[in-house]
Amino acid sequence: YVYLNDRPDAATVLTKLAEWFEDYNNYHPHSGLKMMSPREYRALKVAS
């Protein structure tokens, strides 16, 4: 995420971090989780 986005200075990066974490943990599919997001994986484990 950091490498794919403009990051002209530290202040810009700090303002974007929360957005990047939100996307990575709640929407981005992970191959190690069988292409589910961590949120989806946790929900599946809690339900079973």
PDB file of N, CA and C in Angstrom:
ATOM      1  N   TYR A   1       0.820  -1.190   0.000  1.00  0.00           N
ATOM      2  CA  TYR A   1       0.000   0.000   0.000  1.00  0.00           C
ATOM      3  C   TYR A   1       0.864   1.253   0.000  1.00  0.00           C
ATOM      4  N   VAL A   2       1.861   1.268   0.825  1.00  0.00           N
ATOM      5  CA  VAL A   2       2.725   2.444   0.886  1.00  0.00           C
ATOM      6  C   VAL A   2       3.427   2.636  -0.447  1.00  0.00           C
ATOM      7  N   TYR A   3       3.896   1.561  -1.040  1.00  0.00           N
ATOM      8  CA  TYR A   3       4.627   1.667  -2.294  1.00  0.00           C
ATOM      9  C   TYR A   3       3.735   2.042  -3.470  1.00  0.00           C
ATOM     10  N   LEU A   4       2.440   1.787  -3.369  1.00  0.00           N
ATOM     11  CA  LEU A   4       1.524   2.061  -4.471  1.00  0.00           C
ATOM     12  C   LEU A   4       0.907   3.448  -4.422  1.00  0.00           C
ATOM     13  N   ASN A   5       1.162   4.191  -3.368  1.00  0.00           N
ATOM     14  CA  ASN A   5       0.545   5.503  -3.194  1.00  0.00           C
ATOM     15  C   ASN A   5       1.597   6.592  -3.113  1.00  0.00           C
ATOM     16  N   ASP A   6       1.193   7.787  -3.513  1.00  0.00           N
ATOM     17  CA  ASP A   6       2.087   8.930  -3.368  1.00  0.00           C
ATOM     18  C   ASP A   6       2.341   9.175  -1.892  1.00  0.00           C
ATOM     19  N   ARG A   7       3.567   9.455  -1.553  1.00  0.00           N
ATOM     20  CA  ARG A   7       3.934   9.742  -0.177  1.00  0.00           C
ATOM     21  C   ARG A   7       5.010  10.821  -0.154  1.00  0.00           C
ATOM     22  N   PRO A   8       4.601  12.047  -0.442  1.00  0.00           N
ATOM     23  CA  PRO A   8       5.574  13.129  -0.555  1.00  0.00           C
ATOM     24  C   PRO A   8       6.258  13.491   0.759  1.00  0.00           C
ATOM     25  N   ASP A   9       5.610  13.210   1.883  1.00  0.00           N
ATOM     26  CA  ASP A   9       6.221  13.535   3.171  1.00  0.00           C
ATOM     27  C   ASP A   9       5.598  12.676   4.266  1.00  0.00           C
ATOM     28  N   ALA A  10       6.192  12.728   5.438  1.00  0.00           N
ATOM     29  CA  ALA A  10       5.726  11.904   6.557  1.00  0.00           C
ATOM     30  C   ALA A  10       4.302  12.247   6.962  1.00  0.00           C
ATOM     31  N   ALA A  11       3.934  13.495   6.918  1.00  0.00           N
ATOM     32  CA  ALA A  11       2.584  13.902   7.314  1.00  0.00           C
ATOM     33  C   ALA A  11       1.537  13.249   6.415  1.00  0.00           C
ATOM     34  N   THR A  12       1.818  13.164   5.135  1.00  0.00           N
ATOM     35  CA  THR A  12       0.892  12.519   4.200  1.00  0.00           C
ATOM     36  C   THR A  12       0.745  11.040   4.532  1.00  0.00           C
ATOM     37  N   VAL A  13       1.851  10.384   4.790  1.00  0.00           N
ATOM     38  CA  VAL A  13       1.814   8.962   5.133  1.00  0.00           C
ATOM     39  C   VAL A  13       1.006   8.748   6.410  1.00  0.00           C
ATOM     40  N   LEU A  14       1.238   9.563   7.414  1.00  0.00           N
ATOM     41  CA  LEU A  14       0.521   9.405   8.682  1.00  0.00           C
ATOM     42  C   LEU A  14      -0.976   9.603   8.526  1.00  0.00           C
ATOM     43  N   THR A  15      -1.385  10.501   7.648  1.00  0.00           N
ATOM     44  CA  THR A  15      -2.822  10.711   7.454  1.00  0.00           C
ATOM     45  C   THR A  15      -3.463   9.561   6.682  1.00  0.00           C
ATOM     46  N   LYS A  16      -2.684   8.847   5.893  1.00  0.00           N
ATOM     47  CA  LYS A  16      -3.213   7.744   5.088  1.00  0.00           C
ATOM     48  C   LYS A  16      -3.149   6.388   5.794  1.00  0.00           C
ATOM     49  N   LEU A  17      -2.362   6.265   6.854  1.00  0.00           N
ATOM     50  CA  LEU A  17      -2.162   4.965   7.489  1.00  0.00           C
ATOM     51  C   LEU A  17      -3.460   4.298   7.922  1.00  0.00           C
ATOM     52  N   ALA A  18      -4.336   5.016   8.574  1.00  0.00           N
ATOM     53  CA  ALA A  18      -5.591   4.424   9.045  1.00  0.00           C
ATOM     54  C   ALA A  18      -6.399   3.866   7.877  1.00  0.00           C
ATOM     55  N   GLU A  19      -6.436   4.601   6.787  1.00  0.00           N
ATOM     56  CA  GLU A  19      -7.161   4.155   5.589  1.00  0.00           C
ATOM     57  C   GLU A  19      -6.536   2.880   5.022  1.00  0.00           C
ATOM     58  N   TRP A  20      -5.209   2.837   4.976  1.00  0.00           N
ATOM     59  CA  TRP A  20      -4.523   1.658   4.454  1.00  0.00           C
ATOM     60  C   TRP A  20      -4.750   0.446   5.340  1.00  0.00           C
ATOM     61  N   PHE A  21      -4.662   0.622   6.650  1.00  0.00           N
ATOM     62  CA  PHE A  21      -4.921  -0.490   7.575  1.00  0.00           C
ATOM     63  C   PHE A  21      -6.354  -0.985   7.445  1.00  0.00           C
ATOM     64  N   GLU A  22      -7.293  -0.072   7.336  1.00  0.00           N
ATOM     65  CA  GLU A  22      -8.709  -0.431   7.181  1.00  0.00           C
ATOM     66  C   GLU A  22      -8.901  -1.302   5.940  1.00  0.00           C
ATOM     67  N   ASP A  23      -8.345  -0.878   4.834  1.00  0.00           N
ATOM     68  CA  ASP A  23      -8.481  -1.633   3.589  1.00  0.00           C
ATOM     69  C   ASP A  23      -7.792  -2.990   3.693  1.00  0.00           C
ATOM     70  N   TYR A  24      -6.573  -3.006   4.195  1.00  0.00           N
ATOM     71  CA  TYR A  24      -5.788  -4.238   4.280  1.00  0.00           C
ATOM     72  C   TYR A  24      -6.457  -5.278   5.168  1.00  0.00           C
ATOM     73  N   ASN A  25      -7.005  -4.848   6.289  1.00  0.00           N
ATOM     74  CA  ASN A  25      -7.591  -5.789   7.245  1.00  0.00           C
ATOM     75  C   ASN A  25      -9.045  -6.133   6.979  1.00  0.00           C
ATOM     76  N   ASN A  26      -9.776  -5.276   6.286  1.00  0.00           N
ATOM     77  CA  ASN A  26     -11.207  -5.502   6.131  1.00  0.00           C
ATOM     78  C   ASN A  26     -11.658  -5.835   4.717  1.00  0.00           C
ATOM     79  N   TYR A  27     -10.858  -5.534   3.721  1.00  0.00           N
ATOM     80  CA  TYR A  27     -11.318  -5.730   2.341  1.00  0.00           C
ATOM     81  C   TYR A  27     -10.332  -6.489   1.460  1.00  0.00           C
ATOM     82  N   HIS A  28      -9.045  -6.346   1.702  1.00  0.00           N
ATOM     83  CA  HIS A  28      -8.012  -6.925   0.842  1.00  0.00           C
ATOM     84  C   HIS A  28      -7.944  -8.443   1.019  1.00  0.00           C
ATOM     85  N   PRO A  29      -8.094  -9.221  -0.069  1.00  0.00           N
ATOM     86  CA  PRO A  29      -7.982 -10.675   0.053  1.00  0.00           C
ATOM     87  C   PRO A  29      -6.527 -11.102   0.278  1.00  0.00           C
ATOM     88  N   HIS A  30      -6.341 -12.113   1.116  1.00  0.00           N
ATOM     89  CA  HIS A  30      -5.014 -12.632   1.439  1.00  0.00           C
ATOM     90  C   HIS A  30      -4.931 -14.086   0.984  1.00  0.00           C
ATOM     91  N   SER A  31      -3.899 -14.422   0.257  1.00  0.00           N
ATOM     92  CA  SER A  31      -3.769 -15.793  -0.246  1.00  0.00           C
ATOM     93  C   SER A  31      -3.638 -16.796   0.901  1.00  0.00           C
ATOM     94  N   GLY A  32      -2.988 -16.422   1.984  1.00  0.00           N
ATOM     95  CA  GLY A  32      -2.842 -17.311   3.134  1.00  0.00           C
ATOM     96  C   GLY A  32      -4.152 -17.586   3.854  1.00  0.00           C
ATOM     97  N   LEU A  33      -5.166 -16.772   3.574  1.00  0.00           N
ATOM     98  CA  LEU A  33      -6.491 -16.950   4.178  1.00  0.00           C
ATOM     99  C   LEU A  33      -7.500 -17.412   3.134  1.00  0.00           C
ATOM    100  N   LYS A  34      -7.006 -18.091   2.103  1.00  0.00           N
ATOM    101  CA  LYS A  34      -7.847 -18.590   1.004  1.00  0.00           C
ATOM    102  C   LYS A  34      -8.635 -17.466   0.343  1.00  0.00           C
ATOM    103  N   MET A  35      -7.934 -16.372   0.096  1.00  0.00           N
ATOM    104  CA  MET A  35      -8.465 -15.189  -0.600  1.00  0.00           C
ATOM    105  C   MET A  35      -9.611 -14.504   0.153  1.00  0.00           C
ATOM    106  N   MET A  36      -9.597 -14.620   1.468  1.00  0.00           N
ATOM    107  CA  MET A  36     -10.530 -13.861   2.301  1.00  0.00           C
ATOM    108  C   MET A  36      -9.764 -12.730   2.966  1.00  0.00           C
ATOM    109  N   SER A  37     -10.482 -11.700   3.342  1.00  0.00           N
ATOM    110  CA  SER A  37      -9.856 -10.648   4.139  1.00  0.00           C
ATOM    111  C   SER A  37      -9.745 -11.159   5.571  1.00  0.00           C
ATOM    112  N   PRO A  38      -8.860 -10.583   6.384  1.00  0.00           N
ATOM    113  CA  PRO A  38      -8.796 -11.001   7.780  1.00  0.00           C
ATOM    114  C   PRO A  38     -10.152 -10.881   8.487  1.00  0.00           C
ATOM    115  N   ARG A  39     -10.919  -9.854   8.167  1.00  0.00           N
ATOM    116  CA  ARG A  39     -12.248  -9.680   8.762  1.00  0.00           C
ATOM    117  C   ARG A  39     -13.144 -10.861   8.409  1.00  0.00           C
ATOM    118  N   GLU A  40     -13.152 -11.253   7.134  1.00  0.00           N
ATOM    119  CA  GLU A  40     -13.978 -12.382   6.696  1.00  0.00           C
ATOM    120  C   GLU A  40     -13.519 -13.684   7.354  1.00  0.00           C
ATOM    121  N   TYR A  41     -12.210 -13.864   7.443  1.00  0.00           N
ATOM    122  CA  TYR A  41     -11.657 -15.076   8.043  1.00  0.00           C
ATOM    123  C   TYR A  41     -12.049 -15.186   9.514  1.00  0.00           C
ATOM    124  N   ARG A  42     -11.906 -14.088  10.256  1.00  0.00           N
ATOM    125  CA  ARG A  42     -12.289 -14.094  11.675  1.00  0.00           C
ATOM    126  C   ARG A  42     -13.777 -14.398  11.836  1.00  0.00           C
ATOM    127  N   ALA A  43     -14.602 -13.788  11.003  1.00  0.00           N
ATOM    128  CA  ALA A  43     -16.048 -14.018  11.086  1.00  0.00           C
ATOM    129  C   ALA A  43     -16.374 -15.486  10.825  1.00  0.00           C
ATOM    130  N   LEU A  44     -15.693 -16.093   9.874  1.00  0.00           N
ATOM    131  CA  LEU A  44     -15.912 -17.505   9.570  1.00  0.00           C
ATOM    132  C   LEU A  44     -15.508 -18.383  10.750  1.00  0.00           C
ATOM    133  N   LYS A  45     -14.373 -18.080  11.372  1.00  0.00           N
ATOM    134  CA  LYS A  45     -13.891 -18.873  12.501  1.00  0.00           C
ATOM    135  C   LYS A  45     -14.796 -18.721  13.719  1.00  0.00           C
ATOM    136  N   VAL A  46     -15.310 -17.539  13.951  1.00  0.00           N
ATOM    137  CA  VAL A  46     -16.204 -17.307  15.087  1.00  0.00           C
ATOM    138  C   VAL A  46     -17.519 -18.046  14.881  1.00  0.00           C
ATOM    139  N   ALA A  47     -17.993 -18.088  13.640  1.00  0.00           N
ATOM    140  CA  ALA A  47     -19.271 -18.733  13.332  1.00  0.00           C
ATOM    141  C   ALA A  47     -19.186 -20.257  13.414  1.00  0.00           C
ATOM    142  N   SER A  48     -17.982 -20.805  13.252  1.00  0.00           N
ATOM    143  CA  SER A  48     -17.867 -22.276  13.250  1.00  0.00           C
ATOM    144  C   SER A  48     -17.504 -22.839  14.601  1.00  0.00           C
TER     145      SER A  48
END
